[in-house]
CSV table of C-alpha atoms in Angstrom, one decimal:
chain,number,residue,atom,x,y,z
A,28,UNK,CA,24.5,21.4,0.8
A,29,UNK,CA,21.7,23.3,-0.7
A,30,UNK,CA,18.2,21.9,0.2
A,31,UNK,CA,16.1,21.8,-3.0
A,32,UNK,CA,13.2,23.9,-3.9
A,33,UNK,CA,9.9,22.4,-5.2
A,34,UNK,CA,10.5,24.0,-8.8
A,35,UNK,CA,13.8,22.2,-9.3
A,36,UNK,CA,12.8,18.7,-8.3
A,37,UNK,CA,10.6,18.2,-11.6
A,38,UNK,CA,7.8,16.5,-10.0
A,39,UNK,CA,4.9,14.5,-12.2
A,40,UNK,CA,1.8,16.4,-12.7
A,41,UNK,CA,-0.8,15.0,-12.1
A,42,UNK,CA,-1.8,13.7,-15.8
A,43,UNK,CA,1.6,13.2,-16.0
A,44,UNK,CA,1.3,10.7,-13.2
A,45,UNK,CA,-1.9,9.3,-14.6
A,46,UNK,CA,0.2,8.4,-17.8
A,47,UNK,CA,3.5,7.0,-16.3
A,48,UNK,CA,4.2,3.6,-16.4
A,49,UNK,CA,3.6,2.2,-12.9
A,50,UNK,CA,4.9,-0.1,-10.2
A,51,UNK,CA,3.1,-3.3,-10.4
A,52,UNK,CA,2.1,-3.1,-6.8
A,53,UNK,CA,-1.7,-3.0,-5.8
A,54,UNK,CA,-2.4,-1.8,-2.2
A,55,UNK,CA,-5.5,-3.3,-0.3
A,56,UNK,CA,-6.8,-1.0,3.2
A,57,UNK,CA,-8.5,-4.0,5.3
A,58,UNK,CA,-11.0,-1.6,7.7
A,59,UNK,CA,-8.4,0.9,7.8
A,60,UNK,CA,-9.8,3.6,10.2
A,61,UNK,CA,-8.0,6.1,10.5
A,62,UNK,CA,-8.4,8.8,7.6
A,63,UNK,CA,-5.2,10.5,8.5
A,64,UNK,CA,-3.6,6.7,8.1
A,65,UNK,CA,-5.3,6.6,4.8
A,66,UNK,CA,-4.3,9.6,3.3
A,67,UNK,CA,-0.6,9.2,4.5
A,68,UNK,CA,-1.0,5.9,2.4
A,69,UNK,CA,-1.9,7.5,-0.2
A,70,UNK,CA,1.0,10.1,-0.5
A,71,UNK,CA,3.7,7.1,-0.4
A,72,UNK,CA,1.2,5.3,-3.2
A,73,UNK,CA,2.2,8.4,-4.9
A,74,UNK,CA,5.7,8.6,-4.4
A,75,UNK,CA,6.3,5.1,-5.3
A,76,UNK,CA,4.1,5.1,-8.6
A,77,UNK,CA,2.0,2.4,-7.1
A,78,UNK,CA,-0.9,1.3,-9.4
A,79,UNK,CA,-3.7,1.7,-7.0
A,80,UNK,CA,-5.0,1.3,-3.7
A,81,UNK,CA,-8.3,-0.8,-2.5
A,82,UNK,CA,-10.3,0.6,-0.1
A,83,UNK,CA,-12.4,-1.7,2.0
A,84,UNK,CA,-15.0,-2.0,4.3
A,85,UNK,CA,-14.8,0.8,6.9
A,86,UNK,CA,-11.9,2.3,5.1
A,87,UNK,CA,-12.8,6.0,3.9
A,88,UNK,CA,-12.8,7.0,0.6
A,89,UNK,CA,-11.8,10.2,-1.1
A,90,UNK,CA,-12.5,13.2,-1.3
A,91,UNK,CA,-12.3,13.7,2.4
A,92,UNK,CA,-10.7,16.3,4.3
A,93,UNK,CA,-9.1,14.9,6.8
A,94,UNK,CA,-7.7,12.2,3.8
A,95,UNK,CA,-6.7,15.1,2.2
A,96,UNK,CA,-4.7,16.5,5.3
A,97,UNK,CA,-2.2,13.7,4.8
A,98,UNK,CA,-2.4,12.9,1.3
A,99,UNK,CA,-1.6,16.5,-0.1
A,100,UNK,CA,-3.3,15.5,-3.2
A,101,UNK,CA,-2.3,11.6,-3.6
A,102,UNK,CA,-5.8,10.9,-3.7
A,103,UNK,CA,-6.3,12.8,-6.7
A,104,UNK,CA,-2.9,10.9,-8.7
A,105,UNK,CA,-3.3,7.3,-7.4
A,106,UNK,CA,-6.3,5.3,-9.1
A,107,UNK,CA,-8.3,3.4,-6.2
A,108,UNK,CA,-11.5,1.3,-6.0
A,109,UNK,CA,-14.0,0.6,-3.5
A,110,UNK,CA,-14.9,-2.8,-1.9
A,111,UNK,CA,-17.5,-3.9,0.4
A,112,UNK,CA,-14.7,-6.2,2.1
A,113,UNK,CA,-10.9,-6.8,1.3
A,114,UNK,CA,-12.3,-10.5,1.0
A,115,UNK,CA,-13.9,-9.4,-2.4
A,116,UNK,CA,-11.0,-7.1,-2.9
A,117,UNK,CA,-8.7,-10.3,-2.9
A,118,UNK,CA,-11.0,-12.6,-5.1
A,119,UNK,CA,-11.3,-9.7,-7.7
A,120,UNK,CA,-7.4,-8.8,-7.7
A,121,UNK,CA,-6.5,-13.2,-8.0
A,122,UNK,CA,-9.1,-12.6,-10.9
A,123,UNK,CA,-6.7,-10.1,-12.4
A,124,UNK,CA,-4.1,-12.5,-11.8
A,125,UNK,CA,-2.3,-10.8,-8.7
A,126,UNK,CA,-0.5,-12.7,-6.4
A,127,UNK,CA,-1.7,-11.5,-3.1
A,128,UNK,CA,0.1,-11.2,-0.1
A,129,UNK,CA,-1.0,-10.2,3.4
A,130,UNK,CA,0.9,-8.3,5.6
A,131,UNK,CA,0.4,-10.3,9.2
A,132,UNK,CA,2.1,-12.0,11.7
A,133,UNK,CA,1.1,-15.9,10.9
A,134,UNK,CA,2.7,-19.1,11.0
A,135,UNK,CA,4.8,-19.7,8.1
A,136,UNK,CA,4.9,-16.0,7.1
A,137,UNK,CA,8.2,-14.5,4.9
A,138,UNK,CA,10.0,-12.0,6.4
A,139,UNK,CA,10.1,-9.3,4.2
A,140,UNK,CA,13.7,-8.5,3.7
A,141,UNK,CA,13.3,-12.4,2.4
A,142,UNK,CA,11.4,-11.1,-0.3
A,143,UNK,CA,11.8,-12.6,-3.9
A,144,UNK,CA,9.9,-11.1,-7.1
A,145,UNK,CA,9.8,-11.3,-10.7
A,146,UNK,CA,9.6,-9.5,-13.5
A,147,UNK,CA,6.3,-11.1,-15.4
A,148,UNK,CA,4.0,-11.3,-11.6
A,149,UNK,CA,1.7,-8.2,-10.4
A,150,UNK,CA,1.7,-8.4,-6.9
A,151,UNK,CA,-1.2,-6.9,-4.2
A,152,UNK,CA,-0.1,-6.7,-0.2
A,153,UNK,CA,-3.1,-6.3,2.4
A,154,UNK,CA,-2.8,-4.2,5.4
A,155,UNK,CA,-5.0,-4.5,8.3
A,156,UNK,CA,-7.2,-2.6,10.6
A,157,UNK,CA,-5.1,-1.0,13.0
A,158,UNK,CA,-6.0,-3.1,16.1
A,159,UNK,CA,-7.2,-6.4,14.6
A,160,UNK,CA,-5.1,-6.5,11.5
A,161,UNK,CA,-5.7,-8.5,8.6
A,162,UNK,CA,-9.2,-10.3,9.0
A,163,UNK,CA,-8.3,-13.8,9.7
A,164,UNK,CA,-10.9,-14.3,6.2
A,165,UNK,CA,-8.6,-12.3,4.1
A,166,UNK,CA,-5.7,-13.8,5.3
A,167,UNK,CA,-7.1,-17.2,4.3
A,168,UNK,CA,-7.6,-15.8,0.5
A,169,UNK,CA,-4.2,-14.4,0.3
A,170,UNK,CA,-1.2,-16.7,-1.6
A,171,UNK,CA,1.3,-15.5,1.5
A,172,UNK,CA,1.7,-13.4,4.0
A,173,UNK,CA,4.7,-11.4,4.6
A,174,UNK,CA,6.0,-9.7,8.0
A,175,UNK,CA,8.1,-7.4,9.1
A,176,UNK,CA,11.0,-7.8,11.6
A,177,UNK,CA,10.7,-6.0,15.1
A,178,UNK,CA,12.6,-6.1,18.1
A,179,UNK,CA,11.5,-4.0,20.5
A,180,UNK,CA,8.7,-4.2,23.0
A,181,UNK,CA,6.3,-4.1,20.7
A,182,UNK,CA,4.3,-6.6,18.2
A,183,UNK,CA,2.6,-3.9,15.5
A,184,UNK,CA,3.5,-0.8,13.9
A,185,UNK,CA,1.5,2.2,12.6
A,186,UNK,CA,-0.2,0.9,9.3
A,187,UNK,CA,0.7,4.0,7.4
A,188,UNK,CA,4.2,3.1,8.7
A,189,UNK,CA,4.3,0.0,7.6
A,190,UNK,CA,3.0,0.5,4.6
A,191,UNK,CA,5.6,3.0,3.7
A,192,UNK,CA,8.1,0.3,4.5
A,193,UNK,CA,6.7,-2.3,2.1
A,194,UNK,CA,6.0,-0.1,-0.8
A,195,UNK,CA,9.9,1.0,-0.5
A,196,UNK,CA,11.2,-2.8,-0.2
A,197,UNK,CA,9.1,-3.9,-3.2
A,198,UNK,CA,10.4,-0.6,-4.8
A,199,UNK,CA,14.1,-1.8,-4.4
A,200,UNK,CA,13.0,-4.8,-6.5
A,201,UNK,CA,13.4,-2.9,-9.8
A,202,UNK,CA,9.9,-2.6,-10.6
């Protein structure tokens, strides 16, 4: 096997990107703050065509260095907003007419490979600080919160992590 050069893989400009048609995923950043977190976020907003990403309370916004380190230009492709709190961030995107899940461990919570779409919905998923989570607030606001299995030793991944990992299962939906 050959590994691919950059050239030959026919990557979206960035108008291009700007122009395609895209996932109908929203991603909210609850006090997210680590910038190098953010940016990563940013690059798998990008490689998944997400619509846009919320930015919220502590959460930096672009153009940032260190956001840049990580998001190797995804800040410039994906569309994203500002919010004093994901709170308002939630209201505004249920406005839209997003159904909003937060990613959380709660009582009653899906388990994301139990995930079911369709076609007509635009859906939003909140990720939390990365010590405290999703605030208990937001959680409150959202229509349902999904989690992800673990079995190890330990109860939380890296947010940038997990975001990856949702973006990709809501990418296998067909979107």
């Amino acid at each position: 096997m050959r590994k691919l050069r950059t050239v030959e893989m026919h990557r979206l400009t960035v108008e291009e990107f700007h122009a395609a048609e895209k996932m109908p995923l929203v991603v909210v950043l609850d006090d997210v703050r680590s910038l190098y977190n953010v940016g990563s976020i940013f690059r798998t907003a990008d490689a998944f065509l997400v619509e846009a990403i919320c930015l919220c309370g502590i959460t930096a916004c672009p153009p940032h260095p260190e956001i840049h380190k990580t998001a190797l230009g995804g800040e410039d492709s994906v569309a994203w907003r500002y919010y004093a709190t994901a709170a308002e961030a939630v209201d505004a995107l249920h406005d839209e007419g997003y159904f909003v899940y937060a990613i959380e461990q709660v009582e009653g919570s899906t388990m994301l490979d139990q995930l079911v779409t369709t076609e007509d919905r635009r859906y939003a998923v909140v990720f939390g600080n990365e010590v405290k989570g999703v605030h208990q607030e937001v959680v409150d606001r959202c229509d349902a919160c999904l989690e992800i299995a673990q079995h190890g030793t330990k109860h939380s991944m890296n947010v940038a992590v997990t975001a990856g990992i949702v973006m990709w299962e809501f990418s296998k939906r067909n979107f």
